[in-house]
Short mmCIF file of C-alpha atoms and ligand atoms in Angstrom, two decimals:
data_model
loop_
_atom_site.label_atom_id
_atom_site.label_comp_id
_atom_site.label_asym_id
_atom_site.label_seq_id
_atom_site.Cartn_x
_atom_site.Cartn_y
_atom_site.Cartn_z
CA MET A 925 24.64 13.64 -25.75
CA ASP A 926 27.55 12.20 -25.14
CA VAL A 927 26.81 8.12 -23.17
CA ILE A 928 29.03 8.73 -19.88
CA GLU A 929 27.09 11.78 -19.68
CA THR A 930 23.45 10.42 -20.30
CA VAL A 931 24.17 7.81 -18.01
CA LYS A 932 25.51 9.87 -15.19
CA LYS A 933 22.22 12.16 -15.58
CA ARG A 934 19.60 9.42 -15.63
CA LYS A 935 18.08 9.29 -12.08
CA SER A 936 14.44 8.07 -10.93
CA ILE A 937 12.27 10.46 -11.16
CA ARG A 938 9.45 10.86 -8.37
CA GLY A 939 8.11 14.62 -9.30
CA TYR A 940 7.27 15.78 -12.96
CA LYS A 941 5.97 18.89 -14.39
CA PRO A 942 2.11 18.65 -15.76
CA ASP A 943 3.14 19.77 -18.92
CA PRO A 944 2.11 16.67 -21.62
CA VAL A 945 4.78 14.77 -23.43
CA SER A 946 3.82 14.29 -27.57
CA ARG A 947 3.60 11.16 -28.95
CA GLU A 948 6.03 11.93 -31.41
CA VAL A 949 8.68 12.26 -28.47
CA LEU A 950 7.50 9.33 -27.27
CA GLN A 951 7.74 7.53 -30.06
CA GLU A 952 11.04 8.42 -31.33
CA ILE A 953 12.29 7.48 -27.40
CA LEU A 954 10.57 3.54 -27.86
CA GLU A 955 12.09 3.50 -31.60
CA LEU A 956 15.77 3.83 -30.38
CA ALA A 957 15.29 2.10 -27.43
CA SER A 958 14.09 -0.91 -29.42
CA ARG A 959 18.11 -1.11 -30.54
CA ALA A 960 18.83 -2.89 -27.22
CA PRO A 961 19.98 -6.27 -27.94
CA SER A 962 17.89 -9.08 -27.25
CA ALA A 963 18.42 -13.13 -27.07
CA MET A 964 18.71 -14.36 -30.50
CA ASN A 965 17.25 -10.62 -31.78
CA THR A 966 13.63 -11.95 -30.11
CA GLN A 967 12.55 -8.56 -28.58
CA PRO A 968 10.47 -10.55 -26.25
CA TRP A 969 8.85 -6.97 -25.17
CA GLU A 970 5.37 -5.01 -25.89
CA PHE A 971 4.74 -1.17 -24.97
CA THR A 972 1.46 0.11 -23.85
CA VAL A 973 1.66 4.14 -24.00
CA LEU A 974 -0.66 6.26 -21.57
CA ALA A 975 -1.81 10.01 -20.91
CA GLY A 976 -5.10 11.50 -20.62
CA GLU A 977 -7.67 10.10 -19.62
CA VAL A 978 -6.99 6.12 -19.89
CA LEU A 979 -3.90 7.08 -17.19
CA GLU A 980 -6.38 8.94 -14.84
CA ASN A 981 -8.30 5.82 -14.86
CA VAL A 982 -5.67 3.58 -13.91
CA ARG A 983 -4.16 6.37 -11.74
CA ARG A 984 -7.70 6.36 -9.56
CA SER A 985 -8.44 2.77 -9.44
CA ASN A 986 -5.30 2.09 -8.63
CA VAL A 987 -4.98 4.10 -5.27
CA ALA A 988 -9.12 2.46 -5.14
CA LEU A 989 -7.36 -0.58 -4.66
CA LEU A 990 -4.57 0.48 -2.33
CA ASN A 991 -6.55 2.08 0.16
CA SER A 992 -9.51 -0.26 0.14
CA GLY A 993 -6.68 -2.67 1.40
CA THR A 994 -6.35 -5.23 -1.57
CA PRO A 995 -3.85 -7.57 -1.83
CA PRO A 996 -1.16 -6.45 -4.91
CA ASN A 997 -1.39 -8.99 -7.35
CA PRO A 998 2.09 -9.03 -9.43
CA GLU A 999 2.94 -10.98 -12.63
CA HIS A 1000 6.28 -10.68 -11.96
CA VAL A 1001 7.53 -10.27 -8.29
CA VAL A 1002 10.36 -7.89 -7.81
CA VAL A 1003 9.81 -7.38 -3.65
CA ASN A 1004 10.83 -10.15 -2.06
CA TRP A 1005 14.10 -9.27 0.25
CA PRO A 1006 15.33 -11.76 2.49
CA LYS A 1007 15.28 -9.65 6.00
CA GLU A 1008 18.60 -9.46 7.19
CA SER A 1009 20.16 -9.30 3.85
CA ILE A 1010 22.33 -5.98 2.66
CA TYR A 1011 19.29 -5.65 -0.11
CA ARG A 1012 17.02 -5.17 2.37
CA GLN A 1013 18.81 -2.76 3.94
CA ARG A 1014 19.33 -1.41 0.84
CA GLN A 1015 15.66 -0.98 0.48
CA VAL A 1016 15.73 0.59 3.91
CA ASP A 1017 18.09 2.75 2.85
CA LEU A 1018 16.49 4.64 -0.14
CA ALA A 1019 13.56 4.98 1.91
CA LYS A 1020 14.97 6.43 4.73
CA GLN A 1021 16.50 8.96 2.32
CA LEU A 1022 13.28 10.04 0.56
CA PHE A 1023 11.53 10.26 3.75
CA GLN A 1024 13.93 12.89 5.12
CA LEU A 1025 13.92 14.55 1.63
CA MET A 1026 10.03 14.20 1.78
CA ASP A 1027 10.15 15.54 5.60
CA ILE A 1028 7.99 12.01 5.97
CA ALA A 1029 8.50 11.02 9.69
CA ARG A 1030 8.71 7.49 10.20
CA GLU A 1031 5.71 7.19 12.84
CA ASP A 1032 3.64 9.34 10.54
CA LYS A 1033 0.90 7.03 8.81
CA GLU A 1034 -0.93 9.20 6.63
CA LYS A 1035 2.18 11.14 5.24
CA ARG A 1036 3.39 7.33 4.51
CA ALA A 1037 0.45 5.83 3.52
CA LYS A 1038 -0.02 9.20 1.31
CA TRP A 1039 3.53 8.95 -0.03
CA LEU A 1040 2.59 5.23 -0.78
CA GLU A 1041 -0.20 6.66 -2.95
CA ARG A 1042 1.68 8.62 -5.42
CA GLY A 1043 3.77 5.47 -6.80
CA PHE A 1044 0.15 3.72 -7.49
CA ARG A 1045 -0.30 7.24 -9.40
CA TYR A 1046 2.92 7.38 -10.87
CA PHE A 1047 3.86 10.01 -9.27
CA ASP A 1048 1.56 12.07 -11.73
CA ALA A 1049 3.49 11.84 -14.39
CA PRO A 1050 2.20 12.34 -17.87
CA ALA A 1051 2.89 9.51 -19.61
CA VAL A 1052 3.63 6.17 -18.61
CA VAL A 1053 4.67 2.67 -20.12
CA ILE A 1054 3.71 -0.52 -19.25
CA ILE A 1055 5.87 -3.11 -20.36
CA SER A 1056 4.62 -6.22 -21.50
CA THR A 1057 5.49 -9.56 -22.79
CA ASP A 1058 3.91 -12.64 -24.29
CA ARG A 1059 2.91 -15.54 -21.99
CA CYS A 1060 4.09 -18.27 -24.69
CA LEU A 1061 7.47 -17.67 -23.70
CA SER A 1062 9.23 -18.81 -20.17
CA GLU A 1063 8.30 -16.51 -17.00
CA SER A 1064 12.24 -15.61 -16.65
CA GLY A 1065 13.34 -15.32 -20.16
CA PRO A 1066 12.08 -11.96 -21.60
CA LEU A 1067 13.47 -10.18 -18.70
CA LEU A 1068 16.78 -10.08 -19.14
CA ASP A 1069 15.74 -8.73 -22.76
CA ILE A 1070 13.14 -6.45 -20.89
CA GLY A 1071 15.32 -4.97 -18.60
CA ALA A 1072 18.18 -3.97 -21.71
CA VAL A 1073 15.17 -2.11 -23.47
CA MET A 1074 14.06 -0.71 -20.31
CA GLN A 1075 17.69 1.19 -19.60
CA THR A 1076 17.61 2.11 -23.07
CA ILE A 1077 14.80 3.92 -22.49
CA CYS A 1078 15.72 5.72 -19.94
CA LEU A 1079 18.98 6.99 -21.02
CA THR A 1080 17.28 7.75 -24.33
CA ALA A 1081 14.36 9.86 -22.12
CA VAL A 1082 17.57 11.73 -20.56
CA HIS A 1083 18.83 13.01 -24.50
CA PHE A 1084 15.03 14.62 -24.74
CA GLY A 1085 15.25 16.42 -20.74
CA LEU A 1086 12.83 13.61 -19.61
CA GLY A 1087 12.44 12.08 -16.44
CA THR A 1088 11.64 7.90 -15.41
CA CYS A 1089 11.54 6.37 -13.13
CA ILE A 1090 10.84 2.25 -13.56
CA GLU A 1091 8.37 1.49 -11.36
CA ASP A 1092 6.71 -2.13 -10.05
CA GLN A 1093 3.87 -0.67 -8.30
CA GLY A 1094 2.66 0.78 -11.12
CA VAL A 1095 2.10 -2.85 -12.19
CA ALA A 1096 0.56 -4.12 -8.79
CA TYR A 1097 -2.76 -4.58 -9.81
CA PRO A 1098 -2.32 -5.79 -13.64
CA GLU A 1099 -6.55 -6.06 -13.71
CA VAL A 1100 -6.27 -2.32 -13.63
CA LEU A 1101 -4.47 -2.26 -16.43
CA ARG A 1102 -6.50 -5.13 -18.15
CA LYS A 1103 -9.22 -3.23 -17.57
CA TYR A 1104 -8.22 0.35 -19.07
CA ALA A 1105 -5.11 -0.33 -20.94
CA HIS A 1106 -7.12 -3.19 -22.34
CA ILE A 1107 -3.65 -5.80 -22.13
CA PRO A 1108 -5.21 -9.37 -22.56
CA GLU A 1109 -4.31 -11.88 -20.37
CA SER A 1110 -2.40 -13.70 -22.74
CA LYS A 1111 0.34 -10.77 -22.43
CA ARG A 1112 2.22 -10.71 -18.67
CA ILE A 1113 2.69 -7.35 -17.66
CA ILE A 1114 6.06 -7.04 -15.86
CA ALA A 1115 6.27 -3.12 -15.17
CA ALA A 1116 5.55 0.49 -15.94
CA ILE A 1117 7.94 2.89 -16.39
CA ALA A 1118 6.40 6.70 -15.68
CA MET A 1119 7.62 9.44 -17.63
CA GLY A 1120 7.78 13.39 -18.01
CA TYR A 1121 9.30 16.45 -17.35
CA PRO A 1122 11.34 16.47 -14.03
CA GLU A 1123 9.91 19.30 -11.52
CA TRP A 1124 13.34 19.65 -10.16
CA ASP A 1125 12.47 21.09 -7.19
CA PHE A 1126 10.42 18.18 -5.71
CA PRO A 1127 12.30 17.44 -2.75
CA ALA A 1128 12.55 13.54 -3.47
CA ASN A 1129 14.02 14.00 -6.68
CA LYS A 1130 16.84 15.57 -4.77
CA VAL A 1131 18.13 12.02 -3.94
CA ALA A 1132 20.86 10.69 -4.86
CA THR A 1133 21.66 6.76 -4.23
CA GLU A 1134 24.56 5.18 -4.06
CA ARG A 1135 26.25 2.33 -4.99
CA GLU A 1136 28.74 -0.44 -3.66
CA PRO A 1137 32.20 0.16 -5.27
CA VAL A 1138 33.07 -1.83 -7.89
CA ARG A 1139 36.33 -3.45 -6.26
CA ASN A 1140 33.15 -5.33 -3.52
CA VAL A 1141 31.43 -6.99 -6.54
CA THR A 1142 33.89 -7.90 -8.96
CA THR A 1143 36.58 -10.38 -8.84
CA TRP A 1144 39.36 -9.81 -11.41
CA LEU A 1145 41.37 -12.90 -13.20
CA GLY A 1146 43.92 -13.08 -15.18
CA PHE A 1147 45.45 -9.41 -15.14
CA ASP A 1148 48.87 -9.37 -12.64
C1 FMN B 1167 13.00 -3.19 -11.29
C2 FMN B 1167 12.65 -1.60 -10.73
C3 FMN B 1167 11.57 -1.94 -9.87
C4 FMN B 1167 11.62 -0.38 -9.67
N1 FMN B 1167 10.06 -0.01 -8.76
C5 FMN B 1167 9.53 1.28 -7.94
C6 FMN B 1167 8.82 1.62 -7.60
O1 FMN B 1167 8.16 0.54 -7.85
N2 FMN B 1167 8.94 2.66 -7.12
C7 FMN B 1167 9.81 3.67 -7.23
O2 FMN B 1167 9.37 4.57 -6.72
N3 FMN B 1167 10.82 3.51 -7.83
C8 FMN B 1167 11.04 2.29 -8.07
N4 FMN B 1167 12.53 1.55 -8.60
C9 FMN B 1167 13.41 2.90 -9.21
C10 FMN B 1167 14.53 2.11 -8.24
O3 FMN B 1167 13.99 2.60 -6.13
C11 FMN B 1167 15.66 3.09 -8.57
O4 FMN B 1167 16.38 3.04 -9.68
C12 FMN B 1167 16.77 2.98 -7.36
O5 FMN B 1167 16.62 3.35 -6.17
C13 FMN B 1167 18.27 3.52 -7.91
O6 FMN B 1167 18.25 4.83 -7.84
P1 FMN B 1167 18.16 5.66 -9.03
O7 FMN B 1167 17.57 4.98 -10.23
O8 FMN B 1167 17.45 7.06 -8.89
O9 FMN B 1167 19.79 5.51 -9.71
C14 FMN B 1167 12.37 0.53 -9.45
C15 FMN B 1167 13.82 -0.08 -10.30
C16 FMN B 1167 13.77 -0.94 -10.90
C17 FMN B 1167 14.38 -1.11 -11.46
#
């Protein structure tokens, strides 16, 4: 598939068909994505691919911790936007769009809680890739490389007809992944990617996120 078409087609998918994704396809995606660039070719990413019973155990434990009020304990903190900032505003805009599509009223605490749970269940995707990095590396050092490999995974998945959603929610309870996915303490857990065949009729998959016009975030110099 043409690269421009693939970039345009990729979007975060939050509703999946139950059909499994074969190990062969997942392997090919990870092999292709490993062509992503990294600083000095250090390739500081490690993948733990979950499906089946292990994934069900992880989902169940994530939801149990969430519902028991256990505070998330991520090893890479994503959620920290200043209150009055444009970043917080964009987060609110996304949530509003998703809630509208999912018919969740602002004051409907039960439906909101159910929606939150879905994130901690990896949106019921049949496969999940957990990305970790070695703790011998600096905290911020591997993040650019991991960003590159994650985007390449998501784009390559489109080629195979798969949908993805990068998730920090999915790694909010690292203790669950250590227990069921056997990720050792020597690895810092960075993010999860939910993956599966999109259920296109699922309302949240109709979300159309906007982007700031490039002119607002770009400085051109020396072009006259
Ligand atoms: C680092 C990172 C963490 C994310 N975490 C979540 C998450 O926990 N839950 C979720 O629903 N989406 C998550 N997303 C998806 C973003 O919400 C999504 O990429 C953004 O809204 C743009 O929409 P698009 O991917 O459909 O283009 C995450 C994306 C990134 C890059």
